[in-house]
Amino acid sequence: MGWWDSLWASNTSAEDPLRKLDPKLREFLEKESPVKYHPPPQQQQQQQSTVAPTSSIPTARGEGRSESDSSTKSLVPKESQFQDGRYAELWKSYRPLAEIEAETKSDHEKLMDVLEGYKERKSQIGRAALENCALEQVDWRACMTDPSWTERLTLCRDQVKKFERCYMTQTRLLKALGYLSTSDRSPEVEEDIQMHADTLYHRMLKQEAEIAAAKKEGRPIPTFAPLVPRDSVGPRASVAELELTPEQQETMKAKLKDVAEEDRANEEEAIKGELRARAEVASKVQGLWKQQELDRQKRKEKGEETLWDKVAGAFNSSDGKEEKK
């Protein structure tokens, strides 16, 4: 009843001429207008009551969008530049290049990949040890570039010994913890092993400092648990304990004779870690040979046996006869 509101000036419409505007338009005008408009207190309460239910609409829309985004992201692989679900139909038949190459590789290439990975493990362990000994390298370089008189006379002998010991200890710890011993672990797990090796090294330095302080003060020497216990929790826990043959035990004892007593426990665990890595490689090679034999038998049953299959079968049969004799 607009005529009734015009008769009485005390009505809310006379007090608030913007009452009939849309709440969103009114909010926009309040933000953009240089002159701020202040409605009466009653109108403010009415405005809050009308805006409150409408404010829940964008949130519901936002929740719906987030759910749709999560569903669309799962349709698009991580290689896609657009993770919002665009071009999902183009990515349906996508397969990673490593997966395709693994299927198209020959048996010889698969075998060489296993052997090359084992050979590269040694250089990668050395690279990880150098990363953990970065501070020792900095001290050595600082001594070589700007040495003091005593460092000139000793040719930075203390810094060199500190770096060499760090490198050797880090290498032993990485081998003992099983760093890069298997190829089915993620890079994040390997990085955790590398960080854990660095933590163990600094723990060893603190223990040595406590032992030196106890000797200096005449206190009883404290005893500590081994850095790499046999029942450690982590990547090594999933690996079965390796049973050493008498020849391997003799070889390990011969290697431990030339190692200092304080480093002998770490060196022993490092040797065992290397033996575990070799056993892992040997099991993978045997698995590849078994798979090759199964594939050869399947081709023979289908009548698709190749010349190489016949030659390999002849060698296998001759080896089996010699073993029986």
Short mmCIF file of C-alpha atoms in Angstrom, two decimals:
data_model
loop_
_atom_site.label_atom_id
_atom_site.label_comp_id
_atom_site.label_asym_id
_atom_site.label_seq_id
_atom_site.Cartn_x
_atom_site.Cartn_y
_atom_site.Cartn_z
CA MET A 1 0.00 0.00 0.00
CA GLY A 2 2.18 2.80 -1.32
CA TRP A 3 -0.42 5.54 -0.81
CA TRP A 4 -0.61 4.70 2.91
CA ASP A 5 3.15 5.02 3.26
CA SER A 6 3.05 8.43 1.54
CA LEU A 7 0.53 9.78 4.03
CA TRP A 8 2.56 8.97 7.11
CA ALA A 9 6.10 10.32 7.15
CA SER A 10 7.01 8.23 10.19
CA ASN A 11 6.70 5.03 8.19
CA THR A 12 9.76 2.92 7.42
CA SER A 13 9.50 3.61 3.69
CA ALA A 14 9.86 7.36 4.30
CA GLU A 15 12.77 6.72 6.60
CA ASP A 16 14.47 4.32 4.18
CA PRO A 17 13.86 5.12 0.49
CA LEU A 18 16.15 2.25 -0.62
CA ARG A 19 14.03 -0.41 1.08
CA LYS A 20 12.66 -1.90 -2.15
CA LEU A 21 16.07 -2.38 -3.79
CA ASP A 22 17.55 -5.82 -4.28
CA PRO A 23 19.93 -6.69 -1.40
CA LYS A 24 22.81 -7.44 -3.78
CA LEU A 25 22.29 -4.20 -5.71
CA ARG A 26 22.09 -2.29 -2.46
CA GLU A 27 25.32 -3.84 -1.22
CA PHE A 28 27.03 -2.93 -4.50
CA LEU A 29 25.84 0.70 -4.28
CA GLU A 30 27.03 0.98 -0.68
CA LYS A 31 30.49 -0.20 -1.73
CA GLU A 32 30.79 1.98 -4.84
CA SER A 33 29.08 5.16 -3.65
CA PRO A 34 31.43 7.83 -2.21
CA VAL A 35 28.69 8.95 0.22
CA LYS A 36 27.95 6.32 2.81
CA TYR A 37 24.26 5.72 3.50
CA HIS A 38 23.24 4.72 7.05
CA PRO A 39 19.79 3.11 7.28
CA PRO A 40 17.72 3.32 10.47
CA PRO A 41 18.26 0.65 13.16
CA GLN A 42 15.03 -1.22 12.39
CA GLN A 43 15.88 -1.42 8.73
CA GLN A 44 19.36 -2.73 9.55
CA GLN A 45 17.83 -5.62 11.49
CA GLN A 46 15.47 -6.42 8.60
CA GLN A 47 18.35 -6.25 6.13
CA GLN A 48 20.45 -8.67 8.18
CA SER A 49 17.53 -11.12 8.43
CA THR A 50 17.00 -11.04 4.65
CA VAL A 51 20.68 -11.27 3.71
CA ALA A 52 21.46 -14.18 6.07
CA PRO A 53 19.54 -16.89 4.20
CA THR A 54 20.78 -15.67 0.83
CA SER A 55 24.40 -15.83 1.98
CA SER A 56 24.14 -19.58 2.32
CA ILE A 57 23.52 -19.94 -1.41
CA PRO A 58 27.08 -19.04 -2.56
CA THR A 59 28.59 -21.36 0.04
CA ALA A 60 26.46 -24.22 -1.18
CA ARG A 61 27.54 -23.41 -4.70
CA GLY A 62 31.16 -23.28 -3.57
CA GLU A 63 30.86 -26.67 -1.91
CA GLY A 64 29.32 -28.07 -5.06
CA ARG A 65 32.17 -26.64 -7.10
CA SER A 66 34.79 -28.09 -4.78
CA GLU A 67 33.17 -31.52 -5.03
CA SER A 68 33.01 -31.26 -8.79
CA ASP A 69 36.64 -30.11 -8.91
CA SER A 70 37.77 -33.11 -6.87
CA SER A 71 35.85 -35.44 -9.15
CA THR A 72 37.27 -33.82 -12.28
CA LYS A 73 40.82 -33.85 -10.95
CA SER A 74 40.66 -37.59 -10.56
CA LEU A 75 39.79 -37.86 -14.26
CA VAL A 76 42.91 -35.99 -15.32
CA PRO A 77 46.42 -37.42 -14.71
CA LYS A 78 49.14 -35.39 -13.06
CA GLU A 79 50.89 -34.87 -16.41
CA SER A 80 48.06 -32.59 -17.56
CA GLN A 81 48.65 -28.86 -17.32
CA PHE A 82 44.97 -28.24 -16.56
CA GLN A 83 44.00 -30.02 -13.35
CA ASP A 84 40.47 -28.56 -13.37
CA GLY A 85 39.16 -31.30 -15.64
CA ARG A 86 39.59 -29.65 -19.02
CA TYR A 87 40.39 -31.94 -21.95
CA ALA A 88 39.60 -34.98 -19.79
CA GLU A 89 38.29 -36.83 -22.83
CA LEU A 90 41.71 -36.45 -24.48
CA TRP A 91 43.47 -37.99 -21.47
CA LYS A 92 41.28 -41.11 -21.29
CA SER A 93 43.66 -43.21 -23.37
CA TYR A 94 46.84 -41.70 -21.92
CA ARG A 95 49.51 -44.02 -20.56
CA PRO A 96 52.85 -42.93 -19.06
CA LEU A 97 55.89 -43.31 -21.28
CA ALA A 98 57.71 -45.46 -18.70
CA GLU A 99 54.82 -47.95 -18.69
CA ILE A 100 54.82 -48.22 -22.49
CA GLU A 101 58.60 -48.60 -22.62
CA ALA A 102 58.48 -51.31 -19.94
CA GLU A 103 56.05 -53.33 -22.06
CA THR A 104 58.02 -52.94 -25.29
CA LYS A 105 61.41 -53.77 -23.76
CA SER A 106 63.02 -57.06 -24.62
CA ASP A 107 64.14 -59.56 -22.01
CA HIS A 108 67.76 -58.54 -22.47
CA GLU A 109 66.91 -54.86 -21.94
CA LYS A 110 65.00 -55.66 -18.75
CA LEU A 111 67.96 -57.64 -17.45
CA MET A 112 70.37 -54.82 -18.31
CA ASP A 113 68.15 -52.29 -16.53
CA VAL A 114 68.42 -54.29 -13.31
CA LEU A 115 72.20 -54.61 -13.60
CA GLU A 116 72.70 -50.96 -14.57
CA GLY A 117 70.57 -49.86 -11.63
CA TYR A 118 72.78 -51.84 -9.28
CA LYS A 119 75.92 -50.33 -10.80
CA GLU A 120 74.58 -46.78 -10.54
CA ARG A 121 73.63 -47.35 -6.90
CA LYS A 122 77.24 -46.91 -5.78
CA SER A 123 77.60 -43.50 -7.43
CA GLN A 124 74.20 -42.39 -6.14
CA ILE A 125 75.13 -43.38 -2.60
CA GLY A 126 78.31 -41.31 -2.91
CA ARG A 127 76.28 -38.37 -4.21
CA ALA A 128 73.87 -38.61 -1.28
CA ALA A 129 76.78 -38.78 1.18
CA LEU A 130 78.26 -35.63 -0.36
CA GLU A 131 74.94 -33.85 0.07
CA ASN A 132 74.83 -34.80 3.75
CA CYS A 133 78.44 -33.58 4.20
CA ALA A 134 77.82 -30.18 2.60
CA LEU A 135 78.80 -28.24 5.74
CA GLU A 136 82.08 -30.11 6.03
CA GLN A 137 82.81 -29.27 2.38
CA VAL A 138 82.13 -25.59 3.09
CA ASP A 139 84.58 -25.61 6.01
CA TRP A 140 87.24 -27.27 3.87
CA ARG A 141 86.76 -24.79 1.04
CA ALA A 142 86.84 -21.83 3.44
CA CYS A 143 90.11 -23.15 4.86
CA MET A 144 91.61 -23.48 1.38
CA THR A 145 90.56 -20.00 0.22
CA ASP A 146 91.35 -17.99 3.36
CA PRO A 147 93.51 -20.09 5.74
CA SER A 148 95.12 -18.96 8.94
CA TRP A 149 98.83 -19.46 9.69
CA THR A 150 98.27 -22.75 11.49
CA GLU A 151 96.00 -23.97 8.70
CA ARG A 152 98.66 -23.04 6.15
CA LEU A 153 101.23 -25.08 8.00
CA THR A 154 98.94 -28.11 8.40
CA LEU A 155 97.38 -27.77 4.91
CA CYS A 156 93.86 -27.83 6.41
CA ARG A 157 94.46 -31.31 7.80
CA ASP A 158 91.71 -31.06 10.43
CA GLN A 159 89.07 -30.00 7.88
CA VAL A 160 90.14 -32.75 5.48
CA LYS A 161 89.90 -35.42 8.19
CA LYS A 162 86.52 -34.10 9.27
CA PHE A 163 85.17 -34.28 5.73
CA GLU A 164 86.64 -37.72 5.02
CA ARG A 165 85.17 -39.18 8.18
CA CYS A 166 81.78 -37.64 7.44
CA TYR A 167 81.80 -39.06 3.91
CA MET A 168 82.83 -42.55 4.98
CA THR A 169 80.35 -42.69 7.87
CA GLN A 170 77.47 -41.36 5.79
CA THR A 171 78.23 -43.93 3.09
CA ARG A 172 78.20 -46.76 5.64
CA LEU A 173 74.94 -45.55 7.17
CA LEU A 174 73.25 -45.24 3.78
CA LYS A 175 74.27 -48.77 2.85
CA ALA A 176 73.20 -50.14 6.24
CA LEU A 177 69.78 -48.46 6.00
CA GLY A 178 69.17 -49.94 2.55
CA TYR A 179 69.38 -46.75 0.51
CA LEU A 180 68.38 -47.53 -3.13
CA SER A 181 68.48 -51.26 -2.38
CA THR A 182 65.17 -51.80 -4.18
CA SER A 183 63.71 -50.11 -7.26
CA ASP A 184 60.06 -50.22 -6.15
CA ARG A 185 60.36 -47.50 -3.51
CA SER A 186 59.30 -43.92 -4.11
CA PRO A 187 61.82 -41.02 -4.16
CA GLU A 188 60.21 -39.67 -0.99
CA VAL A 189 61.12 -42.84 0.93
CA GLU A 190 64.70 -42.71 -0.37
CA GLU A 191 64.95 -39.08 0.72
CA ASP A 192 63.70 -40.03 4.19
CA ILE A 193 66.44 -42.68 4.39
CA GLN A 194 69.04 -40.08 3.39
CA MET A 195 67.80 -37.65 6.05
CA HIS A 196 67.76 -40.42 8.66
CA ALA A 197 71.38 -41.28 7.86
CA ASP A 198 72.36 -37.64 8.42
CA THR A 199 70.46 -37.63 11.73
CA LEU A 200 72.30 -40.77 12.87
CA TYR A 201 75.66 -39.22 11.97
CA HIS A 202 75.05 -36.12 14.08
CA ARG A 203 73.77 -38.32 16.90
CA MET A 204 77.07 -40.21 16.73
CA LEU A 205 79.01 -36.94 17.01
CA LYS A 206 77.03 -35.96 20.11
CA GLN A 207 77.70 -39.36 21.69
CA GLU A 208 81.42 -39.04 21.01
CA ALA A 209 81.43 -35.57 22.58
CA GLU A 210 79.72 -36.93 25.69
CA ILE A 211 82.24 -39.77 25.93
CA ALA A 212 85.16 -37.34 25.57
CA ALA A 213 83.69 -35.07 28.26
CA ALA A 214 83.21 -38.03 30.61
CA LYS A 215 86.83 -39.14 30.15
CA LYS A 216 88.08 -35.60 30.76
CA GLU A 217 86.04 -35.17 33.94
CA GLY A 218 86.81 -38.66 35.25
CA ARG A 219 83.18 -39.81 35.12
CA PRO A 220 82.13 -43.33 34.04
CA ILE A 221 81.92 -43.64 30.28
CA PRO A 222 78.28 -43.71 29.12
CA THR A 223 77.07 -46.53 26.91
CA PHE A 224 74.77 -46.02 23.94
CA ALA A 225 72.68 -48.28 21.76
CA PRO A 226 74.01 -49.00 18.26
CA LEU A 227 73.14 -46.40 15.64
CA VAL A 228 71.59 -48.96 13.30
CA PRO A 229 69.95 -51.65 15.48
CA ARG A 230 69.11 -54.96 13.87
CA ASP A 231 65.41 -54.65 14.73
CA SER A 232 65.20 -51.09 13.37
CA VAL A 233 61.84 -49.80 12.19
CA GLY A 234 61.79 -48.48 8.65
CA PRO A 235 62.74 -49.67 5.19
CA ARG A 236 65.07 -52.35 6.61
CA ALA A 237 62.29 -53.87 8.68
CA SER A 238 60.57 -55.18 5.56
CA VAL A 239 63.75 -56.94 4.41
CA ALA A 240 64.31 -60.39 5.81
CA GLU A 241 67.44 -60.84 7.86
CA LEU A 242 70.17 -62.17 5.61
CA GLU A 243 71.85 -65.43 6.62
CA LEU A 244 75.56 -65.21 5.88
CA THR A 245 77.43 -68.18 4.48
CA PRO A 246 80.75 -69.19 6.06
CA GLU A 247 82.64 -67.64 3.13
CA GLN A 248 80.78 -64.34 3.54
CA GLN A 249 81.45 -64.34 7.28
CA GLU A 250 85.18 -64.83 6.70
CA THR A 251 85.23 -62.05 4.09
CA MET A 252 83.42 -59.70 6.46
CA LYS A 253 85.83 -60.48 9.30
CA ALA A 254 88.79 -59.77 7.01
CA LYS A 255 87.31 -56.39 6.04
CA LEU A 256 86.55 -55.43 9.64
CA LYS A 257 90.15 -55.98 10.76
CA ASP A 258 91.33 -52.81 9.01
CA VAL A 259 88.47 -50.67 10.41
CA ALA A 260 88.74 -48.65 13.61
CA GLU A 261 86.90 -50.02 16.60
CA GLU A 262 84.47 -47.11 16.90
CA ASP A 263 83.46 -47.51 13.22
CA ARG A 264 83.39 -51.31 13.18
CA ALA A 265 79.67 -51.65 14.01
CA ASN A 266 78.64 -49.28 11.22
CA GLU A 267 80.94 -51.01 8.75
CA GLU A 268 79.47 -54.40 9.65
CA GLU A 269 75.93 -53.13 9.03
CA ALA A 270 77.09 -51.55 5.77
CA ILE A 271 78.52 -54.86 4.54
CA LYS A 272 75.29 -56.62 5.44
CA GLY A 273 73.34 -53.93 3.60
CA GLU A 274 75.42 -54.51 0.48
CA LEU A 275 74.82 -58.25 0.72
CA ARG A 276 71.09 -57.64 1.04
CA ALA A 277 71.16 -55.42 -2.04
CA ARG A 278 73.00 -58.11 -4.01
CA ALA A 279 70.47 -60.71 -2.90
CA GLU A 280 67.67 -58.41 -4.04
CA VAL A 281 69.26 -58.02 -7.47
CA ALA A 282 69.82 -61.77 -7.74
CA SER A 283 66.16 -62.46 -6.91
CA LYS A 284 65.06 -59.98 -9.59
CA VAL A 285 67.30 -61.61 -12.17
CA GLN A 286 65.96 -65.04 -11.27
CA GLY A 287 62.42 -63.68 -11.54
CA LEU A 288 63.16 -62.39 -15.05
CA TRP A 289 64.60 -65.76 -16.06
CA LYS A 290 61.52 -67.55 -14.76
CA GLN A 291 59.25 -65.15 -16.64
CA GLN A 292 61.24 -65.73 -19.81
CA GLU A 293 60.86 -69.48 -19.41
CA LEU A 294 57.09 -69.14 -18.90
CA ASP A 295 56.77 -66.95 -21.99
CA ARG A 296 58.82 -69.45 -24.01
CA GLN A 297 56.56 -72.31 -22.89
CA LYS A 298 53.44 -70.32 -23.84
CA ARG A 299 54.82 -69.61 -27.32
CA LYS A 300 55.72 -73.27 -27.71
CA GLU A 301 52.17 -74.35 -26.82
CA LYS A 302 50.70 -71.89 -29.33
CA GLY A 303 53.08 -73.05 -32.06
CA GLU A 304 54.84 -69.68 -32.22
CA GLU A 305 58.22 -70.86 -31.01
CA THR A 306 61.14 -68.86 -32.43
CA LEU A 307 64.63 -69.99 -33.31
CA TRP A 308 66.00 -68.37 -30.16
CA ASP A 309 63.42 -70.26 -28.08
CA LYS A 310 64.65 -73.55 -29.53
CA VAL A 311 68.28 -72.68 -28.80
CA ALA A 312 67.45 -71.56 -25.25
CA GLY A 313 65.39 -74.70 -24.68
CA ALA A 314 68.24 -76.89 -25.85
CA PHE A 315 70.69 -75.17 -23.46
CA ASN A 316 68.25 -75.44 -20.56
CA SER A 317 67.66 -79.15 -21.19
CA SER A 318 71.40 -79.83 -21.35
CA ASP A 319 71.98 -77.93 -18.11
CA GLY A 320 69.23 -79.91 -16.43
CA LYS A 321 70.76 -83.22 -17.46
CA GLU A 322 74.18 -82.20 -16.12
CA GLU A 323 72.67 -81.22 -12.77
CA LYS A 324 70.93 -84.60 -12.49
CA LYS A 325 74.21 -86.40 -13.16
#
